[in-house]
Amino acid sequence: ATLPINAVEDVLWAFRDRIRDLARDKRFRSVMVFKNHGLAAGATVEHSHSQIIALPIAPKRVQEEVDGAKKYYDYKERCVFCDIIQQEINQGVRLVGENHQFIAICPYAPRFPFETWILPKRHSHDYQNNSKDMIEGLALILSDTLKRVNRVLDTPPFNFVLHSAPVNHHDATNHYHWHLEIIPKLTRVAGFEWGTGFYINPTPPEESARFLREAKI
């Protein structure tokens, strides 16, 4: 949130270029980009940094998203994420911010308080496909969203994770939609969550979105 926009763009370009490079290796099925900010979020190095890991399998969470989106596409012949974006724009109650290329929302059924997603308005299944105007738009909305999170929550520890389609896997082109997930660390995952896979979130997403949307930055 404190980086100048041109520096944020540089980071986002680095994400794209490293994903492209790793995707050329046919051993890899997925490339995961994430950031742990603060001790409670799992950061082990003091200076701010993101991490990238290439995996020989698709992570369970991403694969579940891809499979669920495929079922929706087979039924509706539309991308479920595109439909969500349109619904959130129309309703406005979970909208955090938007620009020409992107939308930031608190999703309908978040796992955590103030969980926020950033999605491209134009359908795109793979972060590798981002162009110059997309990177510029993403830098603006990412910086804006993190500033709002910091203002409302007093600079909390957080994770952000990039979900993009599995690499070397073109079947997801029509039904998957890449996105960034920002998760402030305000609650703890305990026995109930580990035992059931369910999450208890005490803050409705509509309230989280309103606080973030109305924050003075």
C-alpha positions as CSV (number, residue, x, y, z in Angstrom):
1,A,0.0,0.0,0.0
2,T,2.9,2.4,0.6
3,L,4.7,1.7,-2.8
4,P,4.3,4.3,-5.5
5,I,2.1,3.1,-8.4
6,N,5.0,2.6,-10.8
7,A,6.7,0.3,-8.3
8,V,3.4,-1.7,-7.8
9,E,3.3,-2.1,-11.6
10,D,6.9,-3.4,-11.6
11,V,5.9,-6.0,-9.1
12,L,2.9,-7.1,-11.1
13,W,5.0,-7.3,-14.3
14,A,7.4,-9.5,-12.4
15,F,4.6,-11.8,-11.4
16,R,3.5,-12.1,-15.0
17,D,7.0,-12.7,-16.4
18,R,8.0,-15.3,-13.7
19,I,4.7,-17.2,-14.3
20,R,5.3,-17.2,-18.0
21,D,8.8,-18.5,-17.5
22,L,7.8,-21.3,-15.1
23,A,4.8,-22.3,-17.2
24,R,7.3,-23.3,-20.0
25,D,8.4,-26.2,-17.8
26,K,6.1,-29.0,-18.6
27,R,6.7,-30.6,-15.1
28,F,4.6,-27.8,-13.5
29,R,0.8,-27.8,-13.3
30,S,0.3,-24.6,-11.3
31,V,2.2,-21.5,-10.3
32,M,1.2,-19.8,-7.0
33,V,2.0,-16.2,-6.2
34,F,1.3,-15.0,-2.6
35,K,2.3,-12.5,0.0
36,N,2.5,-12.9,3.8
37,H,2.5,-9.5,5.5
38,G,3.1,-9.5,9.2
39,L,4.0,-12.2,11.7
40,A,0.4,-13.4,12.2
41,A,0.1,-13.9,8.4
42,G,3.2,-16.1,8.4
43,A,5.9,-13.7,7.3
44,T,9.3,-14.9,8.3
45,V,11.4,-12.2,6.7
46,E,11.2,-8.6,8.0
47,H,11.3,-6.8,4.6
48,S,8.2,-6.7,2.4
49,H,8.2,-9.4,-0.3
50,S,6.0,-11.7,-2.3
51,Q,6.7,-15.4,-3.1
52,I,6.2,-17.6,-6.1
53,I,6.1,-21.4,-6.1
54,A,5.6,-23.8,-9.0
55,L,3.9,-27.0,-8.3
56,P,3.5,-30.4,-10.1
57,I,-0.2,-30.5,-9.2
58,A,-3.0,-27.9,-9.0
59,P,-3.7,-26.8,-5.5
60,K,-6.9,-28.2,-4.0
61,R,-8.6,-24.8,-3.6
62,V,-7.8,-23.7,-7.2
63,Q,-8.9,-27.1,-8.6
64,E,-12.2,-26.9,-6.7
65,E,-12.8,-23.4,-8.2
66,V,-12.0,-24.6,-11.7
67,D,-14.3,-27.7,-11.3
68,G,-17.1,-25.6,-9.9
69,A,-16.8,-23.0,-12.6
70,K,-16.9,-25.8,-15.2
71,K,-20.1,-27.2,-13.8
72,Y,-21.7,-23.7,-13.9
73,Y,-20.5,-23.2,-17.5
74,D,-21.9,-26.5,-18.6
75,Y,-25.3,-25.5,-17.1
76,K,-25.4,-21.8,-18.0
77,E,-22.9,-21.5,-20.8
78,R,-21.4,-18.5,-19.0
79,C,-18.5,-17.8,-16.6
80,V,-19.7,-17.8,-13.0
81,F,-17.2,-15.2,-12.1
82,C,-18.4,-12.9,-14.9
83,D,-22.0,-13.3,-13.6
84,I,-20.8,-12.5,-10.0
85,I,-19.1,-9.4,-11.2
86,Q,-22.2,-8.1,-13.0
87,Q,-24.4,-8.9,-10.0
88,E,-22.1,-7.1,-7.6
89,I,-21.9,-4.1,-9.8
90,N,-25.7,-4.0,-10.1
91,Q,-26.3,-4.5,-6.3
92,G,-23.4,-2.4,-5.1
93,V,-23.7,-3.5,-1.4
94,R,-20.5,-5.6,-1.5
95,L,-18.6,-3.3,-3.8
96,V,-15.3,-1.9,-2.4
97,G,-14.1,-0.1,-5.6
98,E,-13.7,-0.3,-9.3
99,N,-12.0,1.2,-12.3
100,H,-12.3,0.6,-16.0
101,Q,-10.6,-2.8,-15.9
102,F,-11.2,-4.2,-12.4
103,I,-13.6,-4.6,-9.5
104,A,-12.9,-5.1,-5.8
105,I,-15.6,-6.8,-3.7
106,C,-16.1,-8.5,-0.4
107,P,-17.5,-11.8,-1.7
108,Y,-20.9,-13.0,-0.9
109,A,-19.8,-15.8,1.5
110,P,-16.4,-14.8,2.8
111,R,-14.4,-17.1,5.0
112,F,-12.8,-14.2,7.0
113,P,-13.8,-10.6,8.1
114,F,-12.9,-8.1,5.4
115,E,-11.8,-10.7,2.9
116,T,-11.6,-8.9,-0.4
117,W,-11.3,-10.1,-4.0
118,I,-10.0,-8.2,-7.0
119,L,-11.3,-9.5,-10.4
120,P,-10.8,-8.3,-14.0
121,K,-14.1,-7.1,-15.5
122,R,-13.2,-8.6,-18.9
123,H,-13.1,-12.3,-18.9
124,S,-9.6,-13.8,-18.5
125,H,-8.7,-17.2,-17.2
126,D,-4.9,-16.7,-16.9
127,Y,-2.9,-13.9,-15.3
128,Q,-0.2,-14.5,-18.0
129,N,-2.5,-12.8,-20.5
130,N,-2.4,-9.4,-18.9
131,S,-1.5,-6.4,-21.1
132,K,0.0,-3.0,-20.2
133,D,-3.4,-1.4,-19.6
134,M,-4.5,-4.3,-17.4
135,I,-1.3,-4.2,-15.3
136,E,-1.8,-0.4,-14.9
137,G,-5.4,-0.9,-13.8
138,L,-4.6,-3.7,-11.4
139,A,-1.8,-1.6,-9.8
140,L,-4.3,1.2,-9.2
141,I,-7.0,-0.9,-7.7
142,L,-4.7,-3.1,-5.6
143,S,-2.9,0.0,-4.1
144,D,-6.3,1.6,-3.4
145,T,-7.8,-1.5,-1.8
146,L,-4.8,-2.1,0.4
147,K,-4.8,1.6,1.5
148,R,-8.5,1.2,2.5
149,V,-7.7,-2.0,4.4
150,N,-4.9,-0.3,6.3
151,R,-7.0,2.7,7.1
152,V,-10.0,0.8,8.4
153,L,-8.1,-2.0,10.2
154,D,-5.0,-0.1,11.3
155,T,-2.5,-1.8,9.0
156,P,-3.3,-5.4,9.8
157,P,-1.3,-8.5,8.9
158,F,-2.7,-10.0,5.8
159,N,-2.2,-12.6,3.0
160,F,-2.9,-12.1,-0.6
161,V,-3.0,-14.9,-3.1
162,L,-3.2,-15.0,-6.8
163,H,-5.6,-17.6,-8.2
164,S,-4.9,-18.3,-11.9
165,A,-5.8,-21.2,-14.1
166,P,-3.5,-24.2,-13.9
167,V,-0.6,-23.8,-16.4
168,N,-0.3,-26.1,-19.5
169,H,-4.1,-26.6,-19.2
170,H,-6.2,-24.8,-21.7
171,D,-9.6,-26.4,-20.9
172,A,-10.3,-23.6,-18.4
173,T,-10.2,-20.8,-21.0
174,N,-14.0,-20.2,-21.1
175,H,-15.1,-21.0,-17.6
176,Y,-12.3,-19.9,-15.1
177,H,-11.5,-16.3,-14.2
178,W,-8.3,-15.3,-12.4
179,H,-8.4,-13.1,-9.4
180,L,-6.6,-11.8,-6.3
181,E,-7.8,-12.6,-2.8
182,I,-6.8,-10.3,0.1
183,I,-7.3,-11.8,3.6
184,P,-6.6,-9.6,6.6
185,K,-5.7,-11.8,9.7
186,L,-8.3,-10.7,12.2
187,T,-9.5,-14.1,13.4
188,R,-7.9,-17.5,14.1
189,V,-8.5,-20.7,12.3
190,A,-9.1,-23.2,15.2
191,G,-10.5,-26.7,15.8
192,F,-13.9,-26.2,14.2
193,E,-12.5,-24.9,11.0
194,W,-9.8,-27.5,10.7
195,G,-12.3,-30.3,11.6
196,T,-15.1,-29.2,9.2
197,G,-13.7,-27.0,6.5
198,F,-16.3,-24.5,7.5
199,Y,-15.5,-20.9,8.6
200,I,-17.1,-18.7,11.2
201,N,-17.1,-15.1,10.0
202,P,-18.6,-12.6,12.5
203,T,-18.7,-9.7,10.0
204,P,-21.2,-9.6,7.1
205,P,-19.5,-8.8,3.8
206,E,-21.9,-5.9,3.3
207,E,-20.6,-4.2,6.4
208,S,-17.0,-4.9,5.5
209,A,-17.5,-3.5,2.0
210,R,-19.2,-0.4,3.4
211,F,-16.4,0.4,5.8
212,L,-13.8,-0.1,3.1
213,R,-15.7,1.9,0.5
214,E,-16.3,4.8,2.8
215,A,-12.7,5.0,4.1
216,K,-11.0,8.3,3.6
217,I,-7.6,7.7,2.0
